[in-house]
JSON list of C-alpha atoms in Angstrom, two decimals:
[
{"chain": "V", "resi": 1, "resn": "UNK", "atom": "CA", "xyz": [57.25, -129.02, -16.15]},
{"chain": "V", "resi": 2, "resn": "UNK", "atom": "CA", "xyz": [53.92, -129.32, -14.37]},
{"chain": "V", "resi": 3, "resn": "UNK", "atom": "CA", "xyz": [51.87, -128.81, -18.11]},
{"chain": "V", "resi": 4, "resn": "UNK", "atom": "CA", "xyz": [54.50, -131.13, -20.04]},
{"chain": "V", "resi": 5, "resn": "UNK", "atom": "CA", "xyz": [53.85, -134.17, -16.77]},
{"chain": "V", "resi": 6, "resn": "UNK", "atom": "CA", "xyz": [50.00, -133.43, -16.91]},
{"chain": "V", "resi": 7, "resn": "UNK", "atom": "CA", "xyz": [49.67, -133.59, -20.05]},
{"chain": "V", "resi": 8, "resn": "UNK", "atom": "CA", "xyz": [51.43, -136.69, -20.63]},
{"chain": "V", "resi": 9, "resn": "UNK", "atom": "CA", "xyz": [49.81, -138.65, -17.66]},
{"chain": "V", "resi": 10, "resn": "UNK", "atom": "CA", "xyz": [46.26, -137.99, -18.28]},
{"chain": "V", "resi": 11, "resn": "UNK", "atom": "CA", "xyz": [46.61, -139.01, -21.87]},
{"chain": "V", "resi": 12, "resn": "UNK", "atom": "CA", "xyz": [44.43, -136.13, -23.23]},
{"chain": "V", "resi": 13, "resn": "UNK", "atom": "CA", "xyz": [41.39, -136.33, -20.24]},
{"chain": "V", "resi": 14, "resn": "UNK", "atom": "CA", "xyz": [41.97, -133.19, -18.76]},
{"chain": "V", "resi": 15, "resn": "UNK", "atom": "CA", "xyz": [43.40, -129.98, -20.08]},
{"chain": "V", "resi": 16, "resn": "UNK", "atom": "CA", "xyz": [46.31, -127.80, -18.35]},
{"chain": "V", "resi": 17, "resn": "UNK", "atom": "CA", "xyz": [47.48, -124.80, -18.33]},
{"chain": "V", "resi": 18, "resn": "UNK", "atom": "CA", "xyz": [51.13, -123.20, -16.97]},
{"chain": "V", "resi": 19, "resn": "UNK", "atom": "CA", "xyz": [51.18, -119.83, -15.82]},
{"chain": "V", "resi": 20, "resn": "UNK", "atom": "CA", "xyz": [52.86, -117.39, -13.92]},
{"chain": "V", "resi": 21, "resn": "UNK", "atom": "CA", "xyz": [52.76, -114.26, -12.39]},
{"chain": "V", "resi": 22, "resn": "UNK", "atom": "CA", "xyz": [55.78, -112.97, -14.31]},
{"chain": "V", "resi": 23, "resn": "UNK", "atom": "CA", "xyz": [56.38, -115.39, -16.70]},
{"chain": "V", "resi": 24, "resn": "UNK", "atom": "CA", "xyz": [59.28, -116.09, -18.74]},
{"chain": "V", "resi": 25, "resn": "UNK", "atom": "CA", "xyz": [60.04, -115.68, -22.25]},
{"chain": "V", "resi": 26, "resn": "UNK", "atom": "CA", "xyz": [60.94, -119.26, -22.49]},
{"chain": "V", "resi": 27, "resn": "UNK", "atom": "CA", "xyz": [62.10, -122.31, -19.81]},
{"chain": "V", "resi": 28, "resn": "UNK", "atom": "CA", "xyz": [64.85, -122.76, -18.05]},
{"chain": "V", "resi": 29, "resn": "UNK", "atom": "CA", "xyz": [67.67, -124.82, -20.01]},
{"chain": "V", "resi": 30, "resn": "UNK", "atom": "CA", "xyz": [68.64, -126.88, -17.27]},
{"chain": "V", "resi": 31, "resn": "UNK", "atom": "CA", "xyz": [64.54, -127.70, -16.97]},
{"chain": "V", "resi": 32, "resn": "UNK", "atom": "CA", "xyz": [64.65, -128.16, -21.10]},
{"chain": "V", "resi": 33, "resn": "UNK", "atom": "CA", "xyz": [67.15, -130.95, -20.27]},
{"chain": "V", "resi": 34, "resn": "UNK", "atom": "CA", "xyz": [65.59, -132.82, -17.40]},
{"chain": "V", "resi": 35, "resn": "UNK", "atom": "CA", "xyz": [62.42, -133.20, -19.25]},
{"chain": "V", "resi": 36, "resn": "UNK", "atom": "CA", "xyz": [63.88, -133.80, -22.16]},
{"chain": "V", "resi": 37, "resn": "UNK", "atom": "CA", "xyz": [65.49, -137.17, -20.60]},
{"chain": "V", "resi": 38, "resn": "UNK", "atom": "CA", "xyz": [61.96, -137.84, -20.39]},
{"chain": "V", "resi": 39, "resn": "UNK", "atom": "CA", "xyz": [61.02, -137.40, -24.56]},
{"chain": "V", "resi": 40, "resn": "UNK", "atom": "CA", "xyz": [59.10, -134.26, -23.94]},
{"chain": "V", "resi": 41, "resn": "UNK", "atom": "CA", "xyz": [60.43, -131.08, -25.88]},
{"chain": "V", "resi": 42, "resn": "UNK", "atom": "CA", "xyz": [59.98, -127.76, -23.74]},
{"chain": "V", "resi": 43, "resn": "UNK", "atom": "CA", "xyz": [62.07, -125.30, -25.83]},
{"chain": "V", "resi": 44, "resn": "UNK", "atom": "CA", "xyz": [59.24, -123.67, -27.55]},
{"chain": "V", "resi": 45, "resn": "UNK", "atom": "CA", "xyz": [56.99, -123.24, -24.38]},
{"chain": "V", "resi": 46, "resn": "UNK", "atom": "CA", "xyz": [56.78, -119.25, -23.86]},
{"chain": "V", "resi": 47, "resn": "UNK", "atom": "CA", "xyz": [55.26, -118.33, -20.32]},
{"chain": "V", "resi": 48, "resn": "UNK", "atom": "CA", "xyz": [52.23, -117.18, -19.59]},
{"chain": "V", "resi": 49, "resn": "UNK", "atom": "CA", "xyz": [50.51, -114.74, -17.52]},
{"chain": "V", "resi": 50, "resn": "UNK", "atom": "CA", "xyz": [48.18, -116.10, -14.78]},
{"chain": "V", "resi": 51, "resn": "UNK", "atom": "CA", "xyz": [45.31, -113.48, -15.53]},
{"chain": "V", "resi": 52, "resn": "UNK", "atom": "CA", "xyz": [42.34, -113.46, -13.04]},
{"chain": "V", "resi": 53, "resn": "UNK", "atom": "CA", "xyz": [40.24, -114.78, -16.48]},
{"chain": "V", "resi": 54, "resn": "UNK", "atom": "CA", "xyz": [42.62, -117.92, -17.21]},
{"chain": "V", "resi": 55, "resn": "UNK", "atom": "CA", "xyz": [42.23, -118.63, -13.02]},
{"chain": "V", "resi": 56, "resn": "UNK", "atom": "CA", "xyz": [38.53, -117.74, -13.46]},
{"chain": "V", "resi": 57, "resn": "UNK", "atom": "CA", "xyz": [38.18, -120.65, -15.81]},
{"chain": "V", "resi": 58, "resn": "UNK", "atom": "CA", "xyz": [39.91, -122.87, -14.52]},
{"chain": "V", "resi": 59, "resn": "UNK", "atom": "CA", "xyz": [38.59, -125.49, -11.90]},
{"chain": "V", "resi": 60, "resn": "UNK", "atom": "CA", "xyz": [41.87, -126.13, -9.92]},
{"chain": "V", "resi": 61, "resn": "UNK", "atom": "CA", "xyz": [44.93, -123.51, -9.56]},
{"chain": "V", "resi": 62, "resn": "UNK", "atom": "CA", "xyz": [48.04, -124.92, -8.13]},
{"chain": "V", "resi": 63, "resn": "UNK", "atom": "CA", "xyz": [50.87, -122.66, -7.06]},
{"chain": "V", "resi": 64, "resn": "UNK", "atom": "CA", "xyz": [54.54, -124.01, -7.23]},
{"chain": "V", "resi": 65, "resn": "UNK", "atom": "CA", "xyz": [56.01, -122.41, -3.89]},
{"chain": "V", "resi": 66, "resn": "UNK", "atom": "CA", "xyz": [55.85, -118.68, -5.83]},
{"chain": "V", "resi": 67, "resn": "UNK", "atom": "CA", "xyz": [52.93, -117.21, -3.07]},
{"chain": "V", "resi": 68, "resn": "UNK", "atom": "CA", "xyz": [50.78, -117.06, -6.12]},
{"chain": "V", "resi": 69, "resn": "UNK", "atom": "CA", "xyz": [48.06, -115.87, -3.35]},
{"chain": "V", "resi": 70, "resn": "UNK", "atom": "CA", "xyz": [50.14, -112.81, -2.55]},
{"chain": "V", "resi": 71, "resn": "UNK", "atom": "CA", "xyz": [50.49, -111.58, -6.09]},
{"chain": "V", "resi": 72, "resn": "UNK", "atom": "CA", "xyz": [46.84, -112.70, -7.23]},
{"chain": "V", "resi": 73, "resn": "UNK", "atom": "CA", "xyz": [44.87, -111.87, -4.07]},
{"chain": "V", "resi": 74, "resn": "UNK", "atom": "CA", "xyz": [41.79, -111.79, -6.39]},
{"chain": "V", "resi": 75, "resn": "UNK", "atom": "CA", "xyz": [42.06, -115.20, -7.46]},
{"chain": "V", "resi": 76, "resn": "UNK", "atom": "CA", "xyz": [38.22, -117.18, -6.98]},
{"chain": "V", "resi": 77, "resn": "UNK", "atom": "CA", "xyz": [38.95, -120.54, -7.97]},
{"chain": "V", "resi": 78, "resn": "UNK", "atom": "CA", "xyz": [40.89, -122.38, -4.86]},
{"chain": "V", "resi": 79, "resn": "UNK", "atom": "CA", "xyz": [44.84, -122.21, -4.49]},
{"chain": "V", "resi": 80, "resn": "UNK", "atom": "CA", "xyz": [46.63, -125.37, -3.94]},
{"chain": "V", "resi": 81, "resn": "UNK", "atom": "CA", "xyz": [50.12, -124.81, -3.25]},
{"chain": "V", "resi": 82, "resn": "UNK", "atom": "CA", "xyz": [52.69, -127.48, -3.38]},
{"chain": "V", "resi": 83, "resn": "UNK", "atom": "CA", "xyz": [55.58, -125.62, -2.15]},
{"chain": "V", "resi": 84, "resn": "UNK", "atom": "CA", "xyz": [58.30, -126.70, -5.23]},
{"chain": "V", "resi": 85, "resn": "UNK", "atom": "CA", "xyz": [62.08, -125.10, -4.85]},
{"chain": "V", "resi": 86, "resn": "UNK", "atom": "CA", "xyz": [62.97, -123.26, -8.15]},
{"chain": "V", "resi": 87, "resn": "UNK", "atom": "CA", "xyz": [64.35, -125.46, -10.48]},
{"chain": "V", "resi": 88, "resn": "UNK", "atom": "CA", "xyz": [66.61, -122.08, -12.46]},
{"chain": "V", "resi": 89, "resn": "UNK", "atom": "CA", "xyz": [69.91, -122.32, -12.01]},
{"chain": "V", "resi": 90, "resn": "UNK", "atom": "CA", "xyz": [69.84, -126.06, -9.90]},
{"chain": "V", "resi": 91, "resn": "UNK", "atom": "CA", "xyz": [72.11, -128.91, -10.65]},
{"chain": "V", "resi": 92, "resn": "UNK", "atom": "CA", "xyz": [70.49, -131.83, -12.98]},
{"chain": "V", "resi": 93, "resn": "UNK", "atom": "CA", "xyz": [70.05, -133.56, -10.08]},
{"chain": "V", "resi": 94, "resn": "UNK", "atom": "CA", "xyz": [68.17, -131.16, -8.17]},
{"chain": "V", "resi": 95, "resn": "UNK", "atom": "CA", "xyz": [66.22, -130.68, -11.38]},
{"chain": "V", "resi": 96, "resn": "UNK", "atom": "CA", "xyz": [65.37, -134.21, -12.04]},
{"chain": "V", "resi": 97, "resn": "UNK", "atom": "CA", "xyz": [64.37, -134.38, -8.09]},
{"chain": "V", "resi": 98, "resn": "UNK", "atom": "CA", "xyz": [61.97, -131.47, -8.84]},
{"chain": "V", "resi": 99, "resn": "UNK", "atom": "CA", "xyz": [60.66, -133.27, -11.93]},
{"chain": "V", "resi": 100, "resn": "UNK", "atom": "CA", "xyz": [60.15, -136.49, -10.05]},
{"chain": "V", "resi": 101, "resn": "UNK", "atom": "CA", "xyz": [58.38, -134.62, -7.06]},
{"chain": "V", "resi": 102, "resn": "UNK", "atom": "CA", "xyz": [55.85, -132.71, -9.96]},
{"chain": "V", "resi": 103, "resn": "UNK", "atom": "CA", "xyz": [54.99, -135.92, -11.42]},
{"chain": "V", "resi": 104, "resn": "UNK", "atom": "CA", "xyz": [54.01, -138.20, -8.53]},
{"chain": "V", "resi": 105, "resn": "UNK", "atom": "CA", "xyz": [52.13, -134.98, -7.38]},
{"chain": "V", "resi": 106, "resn": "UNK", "atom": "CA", "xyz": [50.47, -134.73, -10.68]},
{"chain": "V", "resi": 107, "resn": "UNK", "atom": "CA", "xyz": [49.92, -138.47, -10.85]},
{"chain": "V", "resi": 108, "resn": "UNK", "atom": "CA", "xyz": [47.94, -138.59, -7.37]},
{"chain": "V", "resi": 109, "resn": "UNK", "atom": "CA", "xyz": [46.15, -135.18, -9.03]},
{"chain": "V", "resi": 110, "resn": "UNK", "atom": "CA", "xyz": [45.07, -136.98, -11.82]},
{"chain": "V", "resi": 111, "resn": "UNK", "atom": "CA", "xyz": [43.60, -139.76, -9.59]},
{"chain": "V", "resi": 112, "resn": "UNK", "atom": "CA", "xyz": [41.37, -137.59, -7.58]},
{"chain": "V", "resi": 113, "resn": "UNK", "atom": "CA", "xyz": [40.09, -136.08, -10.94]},
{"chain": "V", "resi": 114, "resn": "UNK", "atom": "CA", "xyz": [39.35, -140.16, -12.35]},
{"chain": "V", "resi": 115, "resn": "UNK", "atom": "CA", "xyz": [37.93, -140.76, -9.38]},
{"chain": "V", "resi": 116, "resn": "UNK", "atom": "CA", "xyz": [35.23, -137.87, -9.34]}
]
């Protein structure tokens, strides 16, 4: 959800990249249908792994509440955690909660980076 929000919001200014530690094969249907209230189209998003090269390049990492820290203890760039319940297996109103939270969080993100 966090890639999908970013990349709407900042219109093409800044690049992002979803990743996990074990990533999954595709997303979750009830987060397919929450965003998808929204016009974007998740279905064909496979996970990916967070490798210690995608974290090298990148210049912020933000963990979702998974302890990224604890199963990447060699990450370099910064971990900013915001601490997000799992949205698998929620209710659509959980979900959509969850969506909301990521993208005022990734709105006020995208303001510090504008503002640099």
């Amino acid at each position: 959800m966090a890639e999908a929000l970013f990349e709407q919001a900042s219109e093409g200014r800044y690049l992002a990249r979803s990743a996990g530690t074990i990533p999954a094969d595709h997303p979750h249907p009830e987060v397919v249908a929450a965003m998808a209230e929204l016009g974007l189209e998740l279905t064909d998003r496979p996970g990916t792994l967070l490798t210690a090269e995608l974290a090298d390049s990148a210049e912020r990492v933000v963990g979702m509440g998974c302890n990224v820290e604890e199963a990447c203890p060699a990450l370099r760039v910064p971990l900013e955690d915001w601490q997000l319940e799992d949205p698998k297996g929620q209710s659509p109103e959980v979900v959509r909660a969850i969506r909301d939270d990521i993208a005022s969080r990734v709105a006020e993100l995208i303001k510090e980076l504008d503002a640099r």
